[in-house]
Structure formats: structure tokens, C-alpha cells
Short mmCIF file of C-alpha atoms and ligand atoms in Angstrom, two decimals:
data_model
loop_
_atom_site.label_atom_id
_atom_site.label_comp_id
_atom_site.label_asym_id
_atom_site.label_seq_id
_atom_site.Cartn_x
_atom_site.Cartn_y
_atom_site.Cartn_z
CA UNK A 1361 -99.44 -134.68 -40.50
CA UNK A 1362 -96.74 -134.95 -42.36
CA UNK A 1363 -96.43 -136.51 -46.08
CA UNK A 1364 -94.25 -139.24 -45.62
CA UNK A 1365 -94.85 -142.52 -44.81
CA UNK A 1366 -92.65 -144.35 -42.11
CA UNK A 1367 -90.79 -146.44 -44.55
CA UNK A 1368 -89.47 -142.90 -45.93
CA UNK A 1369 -89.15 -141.06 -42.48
CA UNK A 1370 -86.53 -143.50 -42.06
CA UNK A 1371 -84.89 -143.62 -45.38
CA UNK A 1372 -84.87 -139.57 -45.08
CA UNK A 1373 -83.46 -139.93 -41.28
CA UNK A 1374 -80.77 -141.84 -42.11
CA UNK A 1375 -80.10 -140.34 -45.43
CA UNK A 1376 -79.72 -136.94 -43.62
CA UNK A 1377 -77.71 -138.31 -40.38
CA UNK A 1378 -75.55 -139.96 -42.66
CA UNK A 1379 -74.59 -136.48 -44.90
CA UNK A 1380 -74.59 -134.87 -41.54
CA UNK A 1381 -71.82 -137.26 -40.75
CA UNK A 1382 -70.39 -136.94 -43.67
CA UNK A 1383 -70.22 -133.37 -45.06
CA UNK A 1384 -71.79 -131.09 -42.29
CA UNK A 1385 -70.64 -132.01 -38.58
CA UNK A 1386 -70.02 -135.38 -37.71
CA UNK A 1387 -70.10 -134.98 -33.81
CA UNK A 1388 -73.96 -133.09 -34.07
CA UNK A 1389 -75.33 -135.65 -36.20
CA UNK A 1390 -74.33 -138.26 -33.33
CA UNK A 1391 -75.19 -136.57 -30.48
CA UNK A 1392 -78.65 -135.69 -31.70
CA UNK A 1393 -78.45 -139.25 -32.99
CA UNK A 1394 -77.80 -140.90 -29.46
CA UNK A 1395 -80.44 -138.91 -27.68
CA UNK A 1396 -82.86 -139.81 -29.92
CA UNK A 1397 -83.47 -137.02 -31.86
CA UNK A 1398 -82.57 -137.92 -35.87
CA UNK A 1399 -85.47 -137.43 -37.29
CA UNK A 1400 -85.17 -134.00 -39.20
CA UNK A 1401 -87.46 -131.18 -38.42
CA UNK A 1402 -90.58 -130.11 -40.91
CA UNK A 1403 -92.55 -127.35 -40.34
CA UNK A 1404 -93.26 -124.98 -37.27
CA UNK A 1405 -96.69 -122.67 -36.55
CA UNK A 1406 -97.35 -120.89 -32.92
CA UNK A 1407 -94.90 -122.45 -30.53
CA UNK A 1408 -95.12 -126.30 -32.32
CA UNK A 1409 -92.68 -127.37 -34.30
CA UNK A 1410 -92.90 -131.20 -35.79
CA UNK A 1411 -90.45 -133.53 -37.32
CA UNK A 1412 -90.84 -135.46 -40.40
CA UNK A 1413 -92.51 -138.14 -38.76
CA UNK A 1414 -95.60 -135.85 -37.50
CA UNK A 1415 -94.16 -135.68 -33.71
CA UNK A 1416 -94.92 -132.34 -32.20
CA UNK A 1417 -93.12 -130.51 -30.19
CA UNK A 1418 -93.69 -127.64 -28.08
CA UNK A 1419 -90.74 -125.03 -28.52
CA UNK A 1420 -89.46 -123.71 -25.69
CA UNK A 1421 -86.26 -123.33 -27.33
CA UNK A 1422 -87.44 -120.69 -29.61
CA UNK A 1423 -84.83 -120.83 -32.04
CA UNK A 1424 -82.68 -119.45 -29.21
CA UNK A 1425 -84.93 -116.11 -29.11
CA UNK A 1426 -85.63 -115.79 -32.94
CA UNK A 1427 -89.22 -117.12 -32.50
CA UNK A 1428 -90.79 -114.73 -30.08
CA UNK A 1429 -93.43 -114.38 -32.53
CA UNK A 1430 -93.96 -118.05 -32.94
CA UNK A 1431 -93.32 -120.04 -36.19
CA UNK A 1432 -94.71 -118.24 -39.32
CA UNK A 1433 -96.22 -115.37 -37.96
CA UNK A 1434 -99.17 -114.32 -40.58
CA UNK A 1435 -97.99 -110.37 -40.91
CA UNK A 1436 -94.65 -111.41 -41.07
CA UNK A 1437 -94.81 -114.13 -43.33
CA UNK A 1438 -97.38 -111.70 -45.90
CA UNK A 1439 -94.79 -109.10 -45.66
CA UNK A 1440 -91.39 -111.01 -46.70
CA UNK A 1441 -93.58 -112.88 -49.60
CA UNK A 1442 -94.92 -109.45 -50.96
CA UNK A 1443 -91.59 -108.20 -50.97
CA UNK A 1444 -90.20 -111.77 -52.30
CA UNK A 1445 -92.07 -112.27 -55.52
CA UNK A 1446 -91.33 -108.01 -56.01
CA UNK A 1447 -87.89 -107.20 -55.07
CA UNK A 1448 -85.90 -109.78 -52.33
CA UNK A 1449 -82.52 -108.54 -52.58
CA UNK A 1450 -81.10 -104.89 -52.96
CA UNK A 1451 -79.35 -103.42 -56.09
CA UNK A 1452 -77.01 -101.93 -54.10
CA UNK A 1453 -78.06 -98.84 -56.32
CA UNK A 1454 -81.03 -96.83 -55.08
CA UNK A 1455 -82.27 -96.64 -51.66
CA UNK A 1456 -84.65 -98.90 -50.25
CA UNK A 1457 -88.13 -98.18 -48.29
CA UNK A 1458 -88.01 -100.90 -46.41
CA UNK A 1459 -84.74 -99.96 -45.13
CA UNK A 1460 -85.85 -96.26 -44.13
CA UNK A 1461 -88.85 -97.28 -42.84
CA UNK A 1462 -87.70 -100.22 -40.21
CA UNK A 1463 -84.62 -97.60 -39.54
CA UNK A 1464 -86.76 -95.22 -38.44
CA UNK A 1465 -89.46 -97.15 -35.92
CA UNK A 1466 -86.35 -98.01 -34.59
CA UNK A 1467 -85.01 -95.27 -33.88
CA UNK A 1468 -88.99 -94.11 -32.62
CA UNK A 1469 -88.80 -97.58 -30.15
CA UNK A 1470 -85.11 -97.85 -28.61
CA UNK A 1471 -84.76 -95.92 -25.58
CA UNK A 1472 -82.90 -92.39 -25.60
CA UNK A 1473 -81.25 -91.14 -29.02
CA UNK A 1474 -80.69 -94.16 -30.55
CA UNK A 1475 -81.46 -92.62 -33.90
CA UNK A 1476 -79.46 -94.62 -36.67
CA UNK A 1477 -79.70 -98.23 -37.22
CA UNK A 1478 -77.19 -100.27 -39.29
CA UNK A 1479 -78.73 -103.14 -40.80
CA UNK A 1480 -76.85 -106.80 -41.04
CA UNK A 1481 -77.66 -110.29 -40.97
CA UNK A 1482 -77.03 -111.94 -37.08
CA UNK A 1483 -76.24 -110.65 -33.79
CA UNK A 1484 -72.60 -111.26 -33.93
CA UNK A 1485 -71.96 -108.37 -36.70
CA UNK A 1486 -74.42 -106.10 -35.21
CA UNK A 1487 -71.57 -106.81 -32.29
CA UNK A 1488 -68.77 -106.13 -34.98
CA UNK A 1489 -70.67 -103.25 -35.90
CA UNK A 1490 -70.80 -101.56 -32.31
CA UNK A 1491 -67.23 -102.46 -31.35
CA UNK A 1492 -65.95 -100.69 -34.42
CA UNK A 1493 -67.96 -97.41 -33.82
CA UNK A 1494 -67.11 -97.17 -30.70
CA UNK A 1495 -63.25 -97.47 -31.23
CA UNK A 1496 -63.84 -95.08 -34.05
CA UNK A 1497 -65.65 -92.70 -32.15
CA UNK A 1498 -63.76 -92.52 -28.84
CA UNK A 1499 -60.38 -93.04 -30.52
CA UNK A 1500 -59.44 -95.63 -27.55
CA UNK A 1501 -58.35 -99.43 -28.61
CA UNK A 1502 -60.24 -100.84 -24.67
CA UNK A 1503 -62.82 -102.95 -24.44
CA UNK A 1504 -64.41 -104.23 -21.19
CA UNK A 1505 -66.82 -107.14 -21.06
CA UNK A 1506 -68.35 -109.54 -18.41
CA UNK A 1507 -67.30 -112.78 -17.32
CA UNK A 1508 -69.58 -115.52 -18.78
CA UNK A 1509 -70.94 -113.03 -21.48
CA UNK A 1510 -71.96 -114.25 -25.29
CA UNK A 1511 -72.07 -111.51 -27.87
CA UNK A 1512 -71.12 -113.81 -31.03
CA UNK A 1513 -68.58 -116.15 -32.26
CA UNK A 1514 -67.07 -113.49 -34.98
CA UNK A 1515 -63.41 -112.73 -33.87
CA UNK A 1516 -64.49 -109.41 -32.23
CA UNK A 1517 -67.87 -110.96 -30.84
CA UNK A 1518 -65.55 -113.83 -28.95
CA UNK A 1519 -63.33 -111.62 -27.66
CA UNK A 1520 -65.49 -109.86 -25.71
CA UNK A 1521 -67.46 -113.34 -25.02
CA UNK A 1522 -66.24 -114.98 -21.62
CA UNK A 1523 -65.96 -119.11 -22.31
CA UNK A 1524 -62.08 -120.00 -22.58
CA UNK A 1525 -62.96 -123.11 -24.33
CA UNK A 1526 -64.69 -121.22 -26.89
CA UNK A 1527 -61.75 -119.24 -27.22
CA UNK A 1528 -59.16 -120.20 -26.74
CA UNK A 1529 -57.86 -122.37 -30.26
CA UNK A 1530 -58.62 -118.96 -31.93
CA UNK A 1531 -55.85 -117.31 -30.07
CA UNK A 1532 -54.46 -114.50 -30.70
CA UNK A 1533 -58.30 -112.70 -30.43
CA UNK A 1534 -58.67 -109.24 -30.68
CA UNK A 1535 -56.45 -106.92 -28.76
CA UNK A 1536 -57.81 -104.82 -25.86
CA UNK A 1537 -60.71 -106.94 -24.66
CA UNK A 1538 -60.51 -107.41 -20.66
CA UNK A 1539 -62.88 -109.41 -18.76
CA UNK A 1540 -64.69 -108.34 -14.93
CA UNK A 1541 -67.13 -110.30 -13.33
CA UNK A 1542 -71.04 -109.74 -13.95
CA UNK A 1543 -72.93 -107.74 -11.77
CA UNK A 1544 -70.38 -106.38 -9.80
CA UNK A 1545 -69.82 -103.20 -9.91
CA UNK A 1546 -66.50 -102.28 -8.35
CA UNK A 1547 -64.50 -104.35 -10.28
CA UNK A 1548 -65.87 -102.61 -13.45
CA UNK A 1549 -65.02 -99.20 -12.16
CA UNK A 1550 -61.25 -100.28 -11.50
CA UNK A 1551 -60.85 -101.92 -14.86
CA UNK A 1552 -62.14 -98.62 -16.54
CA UNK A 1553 -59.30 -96.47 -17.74
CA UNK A 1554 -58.58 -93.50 -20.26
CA UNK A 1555 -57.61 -96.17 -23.19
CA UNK A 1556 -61.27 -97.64 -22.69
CA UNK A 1557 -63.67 -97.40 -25.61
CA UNK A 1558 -66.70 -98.98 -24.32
CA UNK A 1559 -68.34 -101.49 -21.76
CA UNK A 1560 -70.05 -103.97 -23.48
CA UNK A 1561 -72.95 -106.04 -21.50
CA UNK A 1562 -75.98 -108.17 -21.67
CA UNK A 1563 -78.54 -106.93 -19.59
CA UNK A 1564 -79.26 -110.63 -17.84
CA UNK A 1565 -76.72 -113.28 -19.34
CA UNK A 1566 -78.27 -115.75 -21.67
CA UNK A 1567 -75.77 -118.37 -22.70
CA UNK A 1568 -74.21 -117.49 -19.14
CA UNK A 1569 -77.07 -119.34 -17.88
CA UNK A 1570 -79.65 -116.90 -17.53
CA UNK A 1571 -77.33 -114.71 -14.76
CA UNK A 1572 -79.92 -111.58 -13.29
CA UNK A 1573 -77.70 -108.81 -11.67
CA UNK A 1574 -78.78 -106.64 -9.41
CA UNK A 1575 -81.28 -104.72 -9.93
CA UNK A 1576 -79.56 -100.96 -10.32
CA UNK A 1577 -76.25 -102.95 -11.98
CA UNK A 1578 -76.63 -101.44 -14.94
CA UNK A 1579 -77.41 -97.76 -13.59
CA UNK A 1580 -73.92 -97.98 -11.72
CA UNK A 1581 -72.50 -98.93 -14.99
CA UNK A 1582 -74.10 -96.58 -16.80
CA UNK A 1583 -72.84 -93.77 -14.22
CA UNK A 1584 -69.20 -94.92 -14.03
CA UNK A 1585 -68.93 -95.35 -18.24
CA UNK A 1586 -69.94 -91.08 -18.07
CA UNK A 1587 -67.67 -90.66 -14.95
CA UNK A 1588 -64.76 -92.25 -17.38
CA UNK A 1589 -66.26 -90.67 -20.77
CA UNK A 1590 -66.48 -94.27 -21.86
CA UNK A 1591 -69.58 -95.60 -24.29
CA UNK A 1592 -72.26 -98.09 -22.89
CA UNK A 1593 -72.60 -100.84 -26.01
CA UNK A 1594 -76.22 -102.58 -24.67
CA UNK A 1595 -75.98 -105.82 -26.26
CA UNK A 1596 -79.99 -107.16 -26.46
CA UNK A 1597 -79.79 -109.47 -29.31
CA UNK A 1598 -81.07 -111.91 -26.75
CA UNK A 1599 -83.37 -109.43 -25.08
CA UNK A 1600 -84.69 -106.87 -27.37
CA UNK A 1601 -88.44 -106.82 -28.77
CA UNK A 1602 -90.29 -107.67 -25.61
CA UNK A 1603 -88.54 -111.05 -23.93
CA UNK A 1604 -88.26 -109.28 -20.57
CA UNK A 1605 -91.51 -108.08 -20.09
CA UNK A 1606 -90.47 -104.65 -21.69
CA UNK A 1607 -89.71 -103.53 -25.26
CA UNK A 1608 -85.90 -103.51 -24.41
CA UNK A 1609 -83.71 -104.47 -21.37
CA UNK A 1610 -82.72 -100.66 -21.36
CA UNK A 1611 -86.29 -100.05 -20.68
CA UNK A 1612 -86.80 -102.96 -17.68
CA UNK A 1613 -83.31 -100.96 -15.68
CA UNK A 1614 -84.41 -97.37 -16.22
CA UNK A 1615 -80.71 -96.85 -19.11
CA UNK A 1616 -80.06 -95.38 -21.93
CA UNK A 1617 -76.84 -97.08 -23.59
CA UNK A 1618 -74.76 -95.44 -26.22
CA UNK A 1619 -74.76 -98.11 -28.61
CA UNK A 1620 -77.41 -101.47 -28.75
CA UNK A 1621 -77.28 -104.01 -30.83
CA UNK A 1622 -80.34 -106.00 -32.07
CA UNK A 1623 -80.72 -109.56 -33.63
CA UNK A 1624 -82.73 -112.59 -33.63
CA UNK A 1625 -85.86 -111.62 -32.54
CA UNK A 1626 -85.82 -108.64 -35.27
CA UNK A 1627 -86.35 -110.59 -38.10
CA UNK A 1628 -89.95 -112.17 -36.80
CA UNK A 1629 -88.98 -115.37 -36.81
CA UNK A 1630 -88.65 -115.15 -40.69
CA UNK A 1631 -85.64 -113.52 -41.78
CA UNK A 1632 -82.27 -113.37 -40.22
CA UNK A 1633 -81.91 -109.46 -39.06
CA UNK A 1634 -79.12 -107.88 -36.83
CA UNK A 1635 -79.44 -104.48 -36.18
CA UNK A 1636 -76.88 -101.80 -34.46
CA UNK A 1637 -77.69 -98.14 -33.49
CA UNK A 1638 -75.89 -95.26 -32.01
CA UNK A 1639 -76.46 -91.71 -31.49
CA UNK A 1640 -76.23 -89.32 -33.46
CA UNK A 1641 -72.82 -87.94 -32.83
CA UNK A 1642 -71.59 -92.00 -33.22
CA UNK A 1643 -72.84 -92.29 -36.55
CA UNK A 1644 -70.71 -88.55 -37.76
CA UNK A 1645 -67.79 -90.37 -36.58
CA UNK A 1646 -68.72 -93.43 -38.33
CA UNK A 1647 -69.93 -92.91 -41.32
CA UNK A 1648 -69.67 -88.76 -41.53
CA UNK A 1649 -66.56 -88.63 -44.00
CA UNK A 1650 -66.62 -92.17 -45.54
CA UNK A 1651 -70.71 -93.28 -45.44
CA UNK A 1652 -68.94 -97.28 -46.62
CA UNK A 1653 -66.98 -96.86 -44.03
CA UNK A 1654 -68.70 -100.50 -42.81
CA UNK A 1655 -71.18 -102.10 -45.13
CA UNK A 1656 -72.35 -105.49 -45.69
CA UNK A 1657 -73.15 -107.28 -48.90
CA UNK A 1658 -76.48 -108.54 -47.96
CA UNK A 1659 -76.94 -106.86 -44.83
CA UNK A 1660 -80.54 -104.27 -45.06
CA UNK A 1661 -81.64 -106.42 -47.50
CA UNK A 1662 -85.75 -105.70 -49.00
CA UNK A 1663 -86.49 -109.18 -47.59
CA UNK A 1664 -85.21 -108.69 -44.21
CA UNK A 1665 -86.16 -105.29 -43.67
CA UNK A 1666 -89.91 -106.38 -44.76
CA UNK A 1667 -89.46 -108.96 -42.03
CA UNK A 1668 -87.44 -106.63 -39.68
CA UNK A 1669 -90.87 -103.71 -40.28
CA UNK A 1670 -93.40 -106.55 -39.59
CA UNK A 1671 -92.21 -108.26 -36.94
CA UNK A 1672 -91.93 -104.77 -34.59
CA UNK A 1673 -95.27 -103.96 -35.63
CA UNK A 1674 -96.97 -106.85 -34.80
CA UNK A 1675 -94.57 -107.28 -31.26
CA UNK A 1676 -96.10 -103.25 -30.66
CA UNK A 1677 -99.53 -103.94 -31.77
CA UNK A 1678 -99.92 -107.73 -29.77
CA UNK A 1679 -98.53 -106.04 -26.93
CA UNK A 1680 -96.05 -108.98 -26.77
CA UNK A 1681 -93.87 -107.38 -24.22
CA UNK A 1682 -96.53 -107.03 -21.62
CA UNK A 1683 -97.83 -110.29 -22.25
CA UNK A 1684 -94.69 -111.15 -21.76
CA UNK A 1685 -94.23 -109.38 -18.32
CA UNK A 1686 -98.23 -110.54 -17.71
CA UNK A 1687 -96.82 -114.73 -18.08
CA UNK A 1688 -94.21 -114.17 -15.82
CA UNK A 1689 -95.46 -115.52 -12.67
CA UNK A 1690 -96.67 -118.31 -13.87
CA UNK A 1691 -93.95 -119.70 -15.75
CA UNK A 1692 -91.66 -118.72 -13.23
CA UNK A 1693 -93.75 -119.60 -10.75
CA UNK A 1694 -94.25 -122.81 -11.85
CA UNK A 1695 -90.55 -123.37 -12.32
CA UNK A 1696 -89.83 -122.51 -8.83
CA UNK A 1697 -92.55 -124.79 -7.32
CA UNK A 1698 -90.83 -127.63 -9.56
CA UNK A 1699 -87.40 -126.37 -8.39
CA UNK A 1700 -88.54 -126.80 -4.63
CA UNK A 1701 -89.81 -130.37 -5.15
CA UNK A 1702 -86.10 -130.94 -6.39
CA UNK A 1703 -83.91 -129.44 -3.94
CA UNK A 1704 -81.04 -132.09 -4.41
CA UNK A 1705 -80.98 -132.03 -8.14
CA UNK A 1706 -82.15 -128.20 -9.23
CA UNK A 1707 -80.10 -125.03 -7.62
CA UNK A 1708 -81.75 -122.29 -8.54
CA UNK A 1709 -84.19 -121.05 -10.88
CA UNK A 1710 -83.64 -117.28 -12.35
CA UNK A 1711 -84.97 -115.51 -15.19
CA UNK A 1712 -87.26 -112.28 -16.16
CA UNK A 1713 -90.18 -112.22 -18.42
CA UNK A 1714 -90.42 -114.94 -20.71
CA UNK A 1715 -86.36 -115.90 -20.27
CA UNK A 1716 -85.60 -118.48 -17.53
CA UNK A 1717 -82.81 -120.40 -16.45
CA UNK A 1718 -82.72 -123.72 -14.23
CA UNK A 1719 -79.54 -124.65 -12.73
CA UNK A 1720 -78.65 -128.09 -11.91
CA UNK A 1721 -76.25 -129.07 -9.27
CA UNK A 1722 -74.42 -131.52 -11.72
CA UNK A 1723 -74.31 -130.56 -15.99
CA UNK A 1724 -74.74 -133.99 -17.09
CA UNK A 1725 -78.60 -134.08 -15.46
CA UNK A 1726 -79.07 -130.86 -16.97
CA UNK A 1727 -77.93 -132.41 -20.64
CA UNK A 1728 -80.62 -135.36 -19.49
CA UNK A 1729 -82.96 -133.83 -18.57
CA UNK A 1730 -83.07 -131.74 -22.22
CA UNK A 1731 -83.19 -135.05 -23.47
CA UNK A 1732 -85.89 -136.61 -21.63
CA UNK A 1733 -88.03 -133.63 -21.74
CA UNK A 1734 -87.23 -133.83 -25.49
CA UNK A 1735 -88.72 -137.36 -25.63
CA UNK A 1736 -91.65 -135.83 -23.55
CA UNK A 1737 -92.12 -133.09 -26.52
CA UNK A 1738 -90.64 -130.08 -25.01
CA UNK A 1739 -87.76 -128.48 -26.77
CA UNK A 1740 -85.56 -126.87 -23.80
CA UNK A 1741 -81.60 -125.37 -24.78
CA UNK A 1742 -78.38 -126.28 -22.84
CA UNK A 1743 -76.19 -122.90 -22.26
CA UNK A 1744 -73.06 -122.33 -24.44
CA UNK A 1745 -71.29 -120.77 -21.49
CA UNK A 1746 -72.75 -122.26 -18.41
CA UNK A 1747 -73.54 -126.42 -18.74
CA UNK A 1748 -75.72 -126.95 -15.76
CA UNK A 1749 -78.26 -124.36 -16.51
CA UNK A 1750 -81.56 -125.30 -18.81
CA UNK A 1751 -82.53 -122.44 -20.51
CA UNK A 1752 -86.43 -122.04 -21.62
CA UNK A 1753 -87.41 -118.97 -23.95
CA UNK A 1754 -90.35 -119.73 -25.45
CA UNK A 1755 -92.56 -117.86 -28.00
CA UNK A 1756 -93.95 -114.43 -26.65
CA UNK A 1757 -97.52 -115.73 -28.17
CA UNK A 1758 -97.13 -118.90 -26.17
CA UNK A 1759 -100.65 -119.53 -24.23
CA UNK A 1760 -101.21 -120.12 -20.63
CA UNK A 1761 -101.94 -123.68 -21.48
CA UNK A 1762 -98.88 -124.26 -23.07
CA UNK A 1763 -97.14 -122.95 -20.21
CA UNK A 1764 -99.00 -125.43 -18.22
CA UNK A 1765 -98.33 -127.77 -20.53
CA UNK A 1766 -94.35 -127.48 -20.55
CA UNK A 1767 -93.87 -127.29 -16.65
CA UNK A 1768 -95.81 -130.52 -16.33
CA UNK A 1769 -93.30 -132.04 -18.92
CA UNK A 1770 -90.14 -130.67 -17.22
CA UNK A 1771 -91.50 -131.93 -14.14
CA UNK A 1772 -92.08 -135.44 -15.65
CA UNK A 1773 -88.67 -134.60 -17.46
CA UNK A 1774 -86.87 -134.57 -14.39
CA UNK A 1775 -88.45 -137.35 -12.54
CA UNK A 1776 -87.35 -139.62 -15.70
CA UNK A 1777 -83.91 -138.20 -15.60
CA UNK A 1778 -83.62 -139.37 -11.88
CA UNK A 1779 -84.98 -142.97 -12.83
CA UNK A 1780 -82.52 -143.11 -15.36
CA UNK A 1781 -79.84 -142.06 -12.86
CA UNK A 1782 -80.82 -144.82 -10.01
CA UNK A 1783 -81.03 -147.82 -12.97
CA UNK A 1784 -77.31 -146.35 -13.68
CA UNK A 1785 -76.08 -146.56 -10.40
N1 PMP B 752 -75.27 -111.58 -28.43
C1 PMP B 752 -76.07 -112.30 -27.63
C2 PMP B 752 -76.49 -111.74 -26.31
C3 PMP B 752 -76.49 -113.57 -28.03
O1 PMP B 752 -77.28 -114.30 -27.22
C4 PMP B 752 -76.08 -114.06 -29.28
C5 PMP B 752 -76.51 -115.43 -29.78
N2 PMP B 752 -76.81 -116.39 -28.85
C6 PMP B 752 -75.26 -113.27 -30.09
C7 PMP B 752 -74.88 -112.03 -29.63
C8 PMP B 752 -74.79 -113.74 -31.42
O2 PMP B 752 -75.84 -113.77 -32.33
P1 PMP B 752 -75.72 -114.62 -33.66
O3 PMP B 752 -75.67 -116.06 -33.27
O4 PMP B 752 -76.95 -114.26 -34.44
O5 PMP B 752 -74.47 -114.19 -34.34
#
């Protein structure tokens, strides 16, 4: 419940849509507007989130990956509110405990000698962050990166990202970025060349539409970056803390990158957190004769670090990554049996763990059938870089009846999305 009445849920809703319109982003406020989906969120716990009105809604969205914990986990809230009403932001002065101690269960968690973390405040500048020490440690200007990727909307971030129409009215982007297609690895090998300072990658593509390679993919590319003496930048902002079934990506294909970089999930659901790491030898060339070489304002803040040291805990100590790996067939599973019900309207469905993707023949059912499975209370994400492909990443603590739950919606979802369809034609 929620403690408005509906006379004021719709003085609020239109109050909001109309600064929305106004002095935020015109063209969101409509579309979310004209799909039916004004009213302005509340409050979240577990994997329900409702609206101002009291409508829940389970989240298969997850904040994009930030809510593998679920909405308000306890530890993680206790943790950021003992830190809060103590010390929330740093003095830039002394050193910080929070800060040591989420550095260094990192460093005990990420595969291989990832040893030093860099704290900041979203996945793009942990990007930022992993681009520069690689350039600084190799002393080469290249970049490779994959077709269809996401790694941020920061200049660097987009470069390496691989949607033109994301790009392109930023041009000129950052020099020495070149693009090869994902999961292949010849191509990658022939792009790789002595001015190369790193291959950066997701493990599976999220905004690409959940894209899987091939299984030893990123053991080839790991072998031809040492062939070439070029660095491996793992980017699991998507993937890290448990989404694939394993702690990291790195972990689920059997690598150990040079460089990772960590986001969303880190912060529990809480706090924004970005994290990259490197080896060693990476940080000396970073930040061995200038230690501000790169530093960020807010970026390792107490609050987020609190969050950051909570949320790993409780992902370690709930075993979210196996329950992860443990939910897998029957959310993909059930997706598949939907899939072959659908054979005319849904491709393919592809995912790992608790990350799935369901491609549509055509993009604009896709787009409908988020909105009908919206009105059906199931939150479900279009992909940035790939518009026929539904994406579902719901909380690692989601239950088996929730699961249950949200394929029987996307199945009634997509039966309403064809009825709309014939009344069209
Ligand atoms: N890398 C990957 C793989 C991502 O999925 C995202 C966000 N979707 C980012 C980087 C950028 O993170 P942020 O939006 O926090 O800057």
C-alpha cells in the first residue's frame, strides 16, 4: 500500500509527466506515457517494485543488473545507514577502511592477480579507468572492441561501444578504437597489431542482445592478446558478482584478463559503485610515480564502499552465484518452451545463468510485448544495441515461484501482443 489516495496518484502523475516534459526529457516522459506507464515508481523489496498507486511489479529488469540482490537488501541497507549517520562522504584527507577493506576482498574474489581496485561511481568510468591504464601501461594508442558491444556512454566507453546511432552525433570519438565482430576469433587476431593496447570485451553481450560466443572464445582471445603482448580489459559490469552462474564471467570461460572492470551489481543494489582492477605491474605504471595520476571526486566514497563490502559478502555468503547457475534451467527452460510455442514471432532464446535474451523476428513486437507484459506486472528491458531482443535479468534472490510467475506473464505477454497485432491489421 501506498499513502496516497487516487485523487493524488493522479495529481502526482501528471505533475511529474508534466516536469518530465518540461525540464528532464520530453520524449521519455511520452513514451512511458503512451504505453501506459506514468505513474511514478515508490518503493522496491525482493524482486517487487510498486508505483505510487500500490501496483506491483515483478522486476525482471533489475535495474539493468544493479538489483541482483533484490531491492533493499537488509545487510546492505544496515551497512550504508551505519556508515550514513557516521561518515557518508570522504575528506579526501585520511584513508578510509571501507575503502581498504572492499579493495582487498576484491582483489581475494577476481580471478588471477587482480590485486588493486580503483573505486568510482558507474561502469562507464571503471571503463575510462581501464582504457587509460592500459594505454599507460603498454605505451600503444590501439584499442580493439566487438561489434554490438556496450561498455558506457562516456567518450572513451562509446568508442569502444558498437551502435552507430549511439555514436555517431558525438563524432570525432576517441582515436584508435577499431571494431571486429563478436565471437569470432580470426578476425580479432588480424586486427591485432604492435600499436594495440588492449582488447576490450564483454564476456556474453548484454545491450547486444544477450549475444553467447562460443564457448572457448574468450580462451582464443586470451591466447592471441599474449601472442601480440596486448592486455585483455574483461569488461563484467553486466556480469560480475554471480549473474552467470559463477562469481565472474572470467570464472564461467576458465580466463584470467589483465584488467576487469566492475559496476552495477557492486554497489548491492544501494549505492552506485564502479570498480576497475589490474595487476600489479598495471597499477606501477599507473599510479607508481604520480598515485593522482586518475582520481575521482566522489569515487571510493565511505557510503559506497560500505555498500560495495556488503553487497559481496552477502552475494559470497547466499551463494547467489550458484543459485544463480542452480535457476538456470528453469528460467531458461521455460523461455525456450515459450519460444517453441512461438516459432513465427520469437527467434531465438540465449542467455547464461540468470541473464537471458529473447529475440523477436520484428523489433516493434519486441517493444510490445515489454509493454504488454508491463501491463501484466512484469518489468522486462528492450536492448540499447540490438531492438528485437527482450532482455530479462532478474534479482539473483528471485524464487522459483517468481520465475514461474514471470514466464506465465511473458507467455500471456505475447499472446496479447499478437491480439493487438491481428485488431491492427
Ligand atoms: N559496460 C557494460 C557491459 C554495461 O552493460 C554497461 C551499462 N549497461 C556499462 C558498461 C556502463 O555502465 P554505466 O551505465 O553504469 O555507466
Amino acid at each position: 500500500m501506498t499513502p496516497f489516495t487516487p485523487e493524488e496518484v493522479e495529481r502526482i502523475t501528471d505533475d511529474v509527466i508534466e516536469k518530465y516534459r518540461r525540464h528532464v526529457n520530453p520524449g521519455v516522459a511520452n513514451l512511458l506515457k503512451f504505453a501506459g506507464f506514468g505513474v511514478p515508481e515508490w518503493e522496491g523489496e525482493g524482486a517487487v517494485v510498486r508505483d505510487i498507486a500500490g501496483k506491483e511489479y515483478l522486476d525482471f529488469v533489475g535495474g539493468y543488473g544493479v538489483f541482483a540482490l533484490g531491492y533493499r537488501h537488509p545487510r546492505v541497507v544496515q551497512a550504508v545507514a551505519e556508515q550514513l549517520h557516521r561518515l557518508p562522504l570522504k575528506t579526501h584527507y585520511f584513508l578510509s577502511r571501507p575503502v581498504a577493506d572492499l579493495c582487498a576482498l576484491l582483489a581475494e574474489v577476481t580471478p588471477g592477480r587482480l590485486e588493486y581496485a580503483f573505486l568510482c561511481n558507474s561502469g562507464t568510468e571503471a571503463v575510462e579507468g581501464a582504457l587509460k591504464a592500459a594505454r599507460v601501461f603498454t605505451g600503444r594508442p590501439g584499442f580493439i572492441s566487438a561489434a554490438g558491444a556496450f561498455h558506457g556512454k562516456t567518450f572513451g566507453g562509446l568508442s569502444a561501444s558498437g551502435r552507430d546511432v549511439y555514436k555517431e552525433p558525438f563524432q570525432p570519438l576517441v582515436p584508435g578504437f577499431r571494431q571486429v565482430p563478436f565471437g569470432e576469433i580470426e578476425p580479432l587476431r588480424a586486427a591485432l597489431s604492435d600499436d594495440t593496447a588492449a582488447v576490450i570485451l564483454e564476456a556474453i553481450q548484454g545491450e547486444g542482445g544477450v549475444r553467447v560466443p562460443p564457448e572457448d572464445y574468450l580462451r582464443q582471445v586470451r591466447r592471441a592478446c599474449d601472442e601480440k603482448g596486448v592486455l585483455l580489459i574483461l569488461d563484467e559490469v553486466r556480469t560480475g558478482f554471480g549473474r552467470l552462474g559463477r562469481l565472474f564471467a572470467a570464472d564461467v570461460y576458465g580466463i584470467e584478463p589483465d584488467l576487469i572492470c566492475l559496476g552495477k551489481a557492486l554497489g548491492g543494489g544501494v549505492m552506485p559503485v564502479g570498480a576497475f582492477m589490474a595487476r600489479a605491474e598495471i597499477w606501477e605504471a599507473m599510479f607508481g610515480e604520480n598515485p593522482y595520476l586518475h582520481s575521482s571526486t566522489f569515487g571510493g566514497n565511505p557510503l559506497a564502499a560500505a555498500a560495495g563490502l556488503a553487497a559481496v559478502r552477502a552475494t559470497l555468503e547466499e551463494r547467489l552465484p550458484e543459485r544463480a547457475a542452480a535457476l538456470e534451467p528453469r528460467f531458461l527452460g521455460g523461455l525456450r518452451a515459450i519460444s517453441a510455442q512461438h516459432p513465427d514471432v520469437l527467434k531465438e532464446v540465449r542467455g547464461r545463468g540468470l541473464l537471458a535474451g529473447i529475440e523477436f523476428h520484428d523489433p516493434d513486437v519486441a517493444k510490445l510485448a515489454i509493454t504488454t507484459a508491463g501491463h501484466r506486472g512484469l518489468l522486462a528491458a528492450y536492448s540499447l544495441n540490438n531492438p528485437c531482443v527482450v532482455r530479462l535479468e532478474p534479482p539473483l534472490i528471485v524464487t522459483e515461484a517468481q520465475i514461474d510467475q514471470a514466464l506465465e506473464s511473458l507467455a500471456g505477454a505475447i499472446r496479447d501482443s499478437l491480439e493487438v497485432l491481428a485488431e491492427l491489421e
